[in-house]
Short mmCIF file of C-alpha atoms in Angstrom, two decimals:
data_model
loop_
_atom_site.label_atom_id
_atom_site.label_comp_id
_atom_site.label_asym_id
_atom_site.label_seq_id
_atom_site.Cartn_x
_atom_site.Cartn_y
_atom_site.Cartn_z
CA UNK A 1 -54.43 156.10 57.87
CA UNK A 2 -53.24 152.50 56.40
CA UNK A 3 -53.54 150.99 59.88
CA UNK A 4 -51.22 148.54 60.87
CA UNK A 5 -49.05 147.33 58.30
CA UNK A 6 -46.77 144.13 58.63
CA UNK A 7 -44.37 142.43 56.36
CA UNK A 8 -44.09 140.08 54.62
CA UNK A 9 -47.74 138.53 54.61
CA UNK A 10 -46.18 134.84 54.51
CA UNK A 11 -42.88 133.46 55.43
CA UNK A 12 -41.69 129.91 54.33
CA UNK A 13 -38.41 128.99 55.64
CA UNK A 14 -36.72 126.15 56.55
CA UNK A 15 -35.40 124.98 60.11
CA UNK A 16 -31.72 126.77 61.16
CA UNK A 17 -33.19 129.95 58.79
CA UNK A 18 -33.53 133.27 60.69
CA UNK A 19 -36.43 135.00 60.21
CA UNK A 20 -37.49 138.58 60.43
CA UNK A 21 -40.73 140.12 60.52
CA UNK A 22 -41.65 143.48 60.15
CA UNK A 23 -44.11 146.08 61.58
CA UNK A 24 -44.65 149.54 61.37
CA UNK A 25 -47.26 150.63 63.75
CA UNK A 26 -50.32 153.38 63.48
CA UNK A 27 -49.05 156.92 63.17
CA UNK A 28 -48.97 158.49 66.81
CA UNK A 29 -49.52 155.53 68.84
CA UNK A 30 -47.28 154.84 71.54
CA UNK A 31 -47.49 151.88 72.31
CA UNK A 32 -46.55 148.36 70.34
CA UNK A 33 -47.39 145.07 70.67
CA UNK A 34 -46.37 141.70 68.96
CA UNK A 35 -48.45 138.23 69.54
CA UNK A 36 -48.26 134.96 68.33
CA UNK A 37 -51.15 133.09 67.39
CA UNK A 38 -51.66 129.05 67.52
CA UNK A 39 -54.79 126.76 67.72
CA UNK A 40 -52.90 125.36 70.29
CA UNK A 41 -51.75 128.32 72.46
CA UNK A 42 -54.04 131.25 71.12
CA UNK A 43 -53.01 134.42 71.53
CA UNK A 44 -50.20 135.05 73.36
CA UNK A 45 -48.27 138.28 73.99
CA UNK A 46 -44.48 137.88 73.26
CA UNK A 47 -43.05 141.66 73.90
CA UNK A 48 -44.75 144.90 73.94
CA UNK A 49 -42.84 148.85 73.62
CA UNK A 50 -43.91 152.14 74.98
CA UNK A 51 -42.18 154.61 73.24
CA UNK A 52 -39.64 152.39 71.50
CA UNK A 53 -38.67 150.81 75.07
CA UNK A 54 -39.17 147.59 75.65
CA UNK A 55 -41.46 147.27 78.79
CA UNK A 56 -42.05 143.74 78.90
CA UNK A 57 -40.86 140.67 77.41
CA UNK A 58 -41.47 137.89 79.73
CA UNK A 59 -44.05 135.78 76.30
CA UNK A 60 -40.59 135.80 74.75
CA UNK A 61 -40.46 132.17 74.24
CA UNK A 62 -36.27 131.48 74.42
CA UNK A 63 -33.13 133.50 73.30
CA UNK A 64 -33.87 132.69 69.82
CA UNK A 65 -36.33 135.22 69.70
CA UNK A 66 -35.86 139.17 69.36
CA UNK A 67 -37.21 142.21 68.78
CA UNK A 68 -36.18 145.24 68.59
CA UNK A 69 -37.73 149.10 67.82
CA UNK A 70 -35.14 151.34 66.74
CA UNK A 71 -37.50 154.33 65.75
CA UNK A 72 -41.64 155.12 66.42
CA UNK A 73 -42.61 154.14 62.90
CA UNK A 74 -40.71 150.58 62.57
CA UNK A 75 -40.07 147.20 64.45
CA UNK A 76 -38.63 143.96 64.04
CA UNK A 77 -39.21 140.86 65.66
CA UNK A 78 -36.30 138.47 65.08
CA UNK A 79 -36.40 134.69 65.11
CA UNK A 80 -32.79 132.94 65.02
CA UNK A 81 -32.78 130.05 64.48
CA UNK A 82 -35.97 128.75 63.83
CA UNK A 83 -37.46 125.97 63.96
CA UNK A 84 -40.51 123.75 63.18
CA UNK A 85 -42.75 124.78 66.13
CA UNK A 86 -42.58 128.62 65.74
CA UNK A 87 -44.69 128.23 63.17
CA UNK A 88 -47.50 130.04 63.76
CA UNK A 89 -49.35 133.77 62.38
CA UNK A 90 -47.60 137.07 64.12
CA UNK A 91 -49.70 139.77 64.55
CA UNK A 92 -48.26 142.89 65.57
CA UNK A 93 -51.13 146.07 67.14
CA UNK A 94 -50.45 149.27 68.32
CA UNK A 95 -52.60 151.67 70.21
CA UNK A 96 -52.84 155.10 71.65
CA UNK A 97 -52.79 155.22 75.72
CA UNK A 98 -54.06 158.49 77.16
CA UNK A 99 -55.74 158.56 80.50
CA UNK A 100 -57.95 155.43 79.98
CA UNK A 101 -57.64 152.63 77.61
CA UNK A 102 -58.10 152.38 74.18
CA UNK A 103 -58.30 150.12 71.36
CA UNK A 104 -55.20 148.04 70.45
CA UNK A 105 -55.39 147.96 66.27
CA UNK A 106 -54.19 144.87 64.86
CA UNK A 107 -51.92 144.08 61.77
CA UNK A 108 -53.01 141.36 58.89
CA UNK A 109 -50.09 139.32 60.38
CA UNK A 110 -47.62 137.03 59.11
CA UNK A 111 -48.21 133.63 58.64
CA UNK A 112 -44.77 131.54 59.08
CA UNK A 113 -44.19 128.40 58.29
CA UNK A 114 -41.29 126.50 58.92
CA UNK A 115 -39.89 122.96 57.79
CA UNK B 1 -50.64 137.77 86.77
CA UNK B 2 -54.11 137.79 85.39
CA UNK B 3 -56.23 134.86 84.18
CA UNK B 4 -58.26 134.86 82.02
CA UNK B 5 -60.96 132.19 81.28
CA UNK B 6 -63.03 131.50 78.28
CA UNK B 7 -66.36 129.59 77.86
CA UNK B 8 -67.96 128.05 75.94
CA UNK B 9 -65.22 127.40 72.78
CA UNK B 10 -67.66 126.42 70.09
CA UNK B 11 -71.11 127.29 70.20
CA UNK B 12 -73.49 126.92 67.00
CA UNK B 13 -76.58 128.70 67.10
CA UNK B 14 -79.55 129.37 64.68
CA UNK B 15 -79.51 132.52 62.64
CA UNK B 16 -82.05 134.64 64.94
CA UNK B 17 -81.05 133.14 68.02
CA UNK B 18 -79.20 134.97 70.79
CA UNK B 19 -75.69 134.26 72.06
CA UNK B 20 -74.09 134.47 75.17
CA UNK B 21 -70.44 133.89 75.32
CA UNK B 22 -68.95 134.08 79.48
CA UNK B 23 -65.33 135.37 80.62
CA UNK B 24 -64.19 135.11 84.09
CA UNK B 25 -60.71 137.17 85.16
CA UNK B 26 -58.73 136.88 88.05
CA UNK B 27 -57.35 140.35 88.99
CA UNK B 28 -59.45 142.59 90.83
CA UNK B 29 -57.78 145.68 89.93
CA UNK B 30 -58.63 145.24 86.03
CA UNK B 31 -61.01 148.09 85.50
CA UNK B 32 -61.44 147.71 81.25
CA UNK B 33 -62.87 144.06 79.28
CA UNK B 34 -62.55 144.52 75.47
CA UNK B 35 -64.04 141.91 73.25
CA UNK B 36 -62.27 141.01 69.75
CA UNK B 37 -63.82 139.51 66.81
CA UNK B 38 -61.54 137.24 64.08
CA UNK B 39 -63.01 136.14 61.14
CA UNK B 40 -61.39 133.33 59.71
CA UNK B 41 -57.81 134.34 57.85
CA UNK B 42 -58.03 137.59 59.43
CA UNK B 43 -57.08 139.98 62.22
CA UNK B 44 -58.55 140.46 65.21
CA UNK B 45 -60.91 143.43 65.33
CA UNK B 46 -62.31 145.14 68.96
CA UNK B 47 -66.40 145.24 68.74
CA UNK B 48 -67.15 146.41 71.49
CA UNK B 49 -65.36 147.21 75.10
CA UNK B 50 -66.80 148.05 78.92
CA UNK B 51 -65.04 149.96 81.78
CA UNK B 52 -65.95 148.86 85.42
CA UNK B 53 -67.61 152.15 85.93
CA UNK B 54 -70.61 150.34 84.39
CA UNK B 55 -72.41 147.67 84.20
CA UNK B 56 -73.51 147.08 80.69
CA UNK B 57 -73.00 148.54 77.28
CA UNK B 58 -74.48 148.43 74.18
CA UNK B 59 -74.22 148.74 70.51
CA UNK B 60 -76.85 147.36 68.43
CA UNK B 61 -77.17 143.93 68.49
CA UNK B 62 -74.19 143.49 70.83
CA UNK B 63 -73.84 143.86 74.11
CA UNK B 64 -71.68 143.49 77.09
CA UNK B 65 -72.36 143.04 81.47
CA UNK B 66 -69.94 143.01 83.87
CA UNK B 67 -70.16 141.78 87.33
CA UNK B 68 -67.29 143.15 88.83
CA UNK B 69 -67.83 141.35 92.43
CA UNK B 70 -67.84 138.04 90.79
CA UNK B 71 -64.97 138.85 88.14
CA UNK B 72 -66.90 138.08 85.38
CA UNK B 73 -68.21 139.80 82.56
CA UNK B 74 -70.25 138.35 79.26
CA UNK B 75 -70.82 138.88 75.65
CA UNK B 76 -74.21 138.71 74.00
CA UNK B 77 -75.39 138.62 70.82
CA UNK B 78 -78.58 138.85 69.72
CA UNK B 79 -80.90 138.59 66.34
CA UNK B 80 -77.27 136.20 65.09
CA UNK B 81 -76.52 136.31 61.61
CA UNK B 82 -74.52 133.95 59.39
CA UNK B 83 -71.71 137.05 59.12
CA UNK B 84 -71.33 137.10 62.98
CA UNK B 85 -69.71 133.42 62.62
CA UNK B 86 -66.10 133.99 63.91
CA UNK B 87 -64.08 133.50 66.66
CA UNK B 88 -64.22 136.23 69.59
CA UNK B 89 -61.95 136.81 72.13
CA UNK B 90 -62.34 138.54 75.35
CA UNK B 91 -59.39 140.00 77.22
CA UNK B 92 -58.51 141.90 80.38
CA UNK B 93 -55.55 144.16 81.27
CA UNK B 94 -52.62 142.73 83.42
CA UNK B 95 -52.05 144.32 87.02
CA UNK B 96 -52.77 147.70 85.49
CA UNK B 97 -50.18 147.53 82.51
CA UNK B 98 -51.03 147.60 79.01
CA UNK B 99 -50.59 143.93 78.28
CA UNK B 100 -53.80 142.27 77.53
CA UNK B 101 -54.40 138.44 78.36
CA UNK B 102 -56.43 137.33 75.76
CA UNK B 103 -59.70 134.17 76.76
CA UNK B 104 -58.77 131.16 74.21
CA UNK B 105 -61.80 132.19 72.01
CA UNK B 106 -65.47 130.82 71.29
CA UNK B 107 -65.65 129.87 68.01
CA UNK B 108 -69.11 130.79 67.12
CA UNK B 109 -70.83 129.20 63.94
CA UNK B 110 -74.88 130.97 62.81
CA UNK B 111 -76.51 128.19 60.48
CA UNK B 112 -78.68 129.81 57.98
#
């Protein structure tokens, strides 16, 4: 399996740009997760799915941010319109819950950067 | 919602030393402590994980204790080497949902 795979790797975009950034999780997982990462902040959970459904997106920062999982092999998260301090790497992870926990695999992430 | 605290965030050691890196939660029902390793540039990675049926685990050179009565559980390293220099993260599960709350991360640097 290619693990986790996100897209694109870097984003550079200027303030008022939207921004979307793509994940498509781990073959048969069920659930999927999508954190932000800052020195700052660390790592914060903005929205996770279970089975496409969004189950909780209280990290969501503001209205500006979405996301959105239309199938089990693809997800968006959605950033409209940005702005300086979203800057930050997006990692999205999926993982496989039977009875018990199990490891949530991560994505490379996408670094964004915006002016 | 559950807390979750981190200590200590930088800690430089000698390669051969041990290292102990500390995590205290706040909700007694978590029942499963994961700890994450990110090298610099890249992704988080799970090394090793313990379920509050146990006490300790280990893999190696790694290993993790839990004291469930005093919500806190540790990391420790031992025999460091220069490629266990990263940041690690501990975590714990949120009222029994899947959502993790991730420590703030010990940055930890082995000199050669």
């Amino acid at each position: 399996d290619a693990g986790v795979i996100q897209s694109p790797r870097h984003e550079v975009t200027e303030m008022g740009q939207e921004v979307t950034l793509r994940c498509k999780p781990i073959s048969g997982h069920d659930y999927l997760f999508w954190y932000r990462q800052t020195m700052m902040r660390g790592l914060e959970l903005l929205i996770y799915f279970n089975n496409n459904v969004p189950i909780d997106d209280s990290g969501m920062p503001e209205d500006r941010f979405s996301a959105k999982m239309p199938n089990a092999s693809f997800s968006t998260l959605k950033i409209q319109p940005s702005e300086p301090r979203d800057s930050a790497v997006y990692f999205c992870a999926s993982t496989l819950r039977d009875r018990v926990y199990n490891e949530q695999f991560f994505g490379p992430g996408t670094r964004l950067t915006v002016l | 919602g559950e807390n979750v605290e981190q200590h200590p965030s930088t800690l430089s050691v000698q390669e051969g030393d041990s290292a102990v890196i500390k995590c205290t939660y706040s909700d007694s029902a978590s029942n499963y402590f994961p700890w994450y390793k990110q090298e610099l540039g890249k992704r988080p990675q799970l090394i090793i994980d313990i379920r509050s049926n146990v006490g300790e685990k280990k893999d190696q050179r790694i290993a993790v204790t839990l004291n469930k009565t005093a919500k806190h559980f540790s990391l420790h390293i031992t025999e460091t080497q220069p490629e266990d220099s990263a940041v690690y993260f501990c975590a714990a599960p949120q009222g029994g949902s899947e959502k993790l709350v991730f420590g703030k991360g010990t940055k930890l640097t082995v000199n050669p």
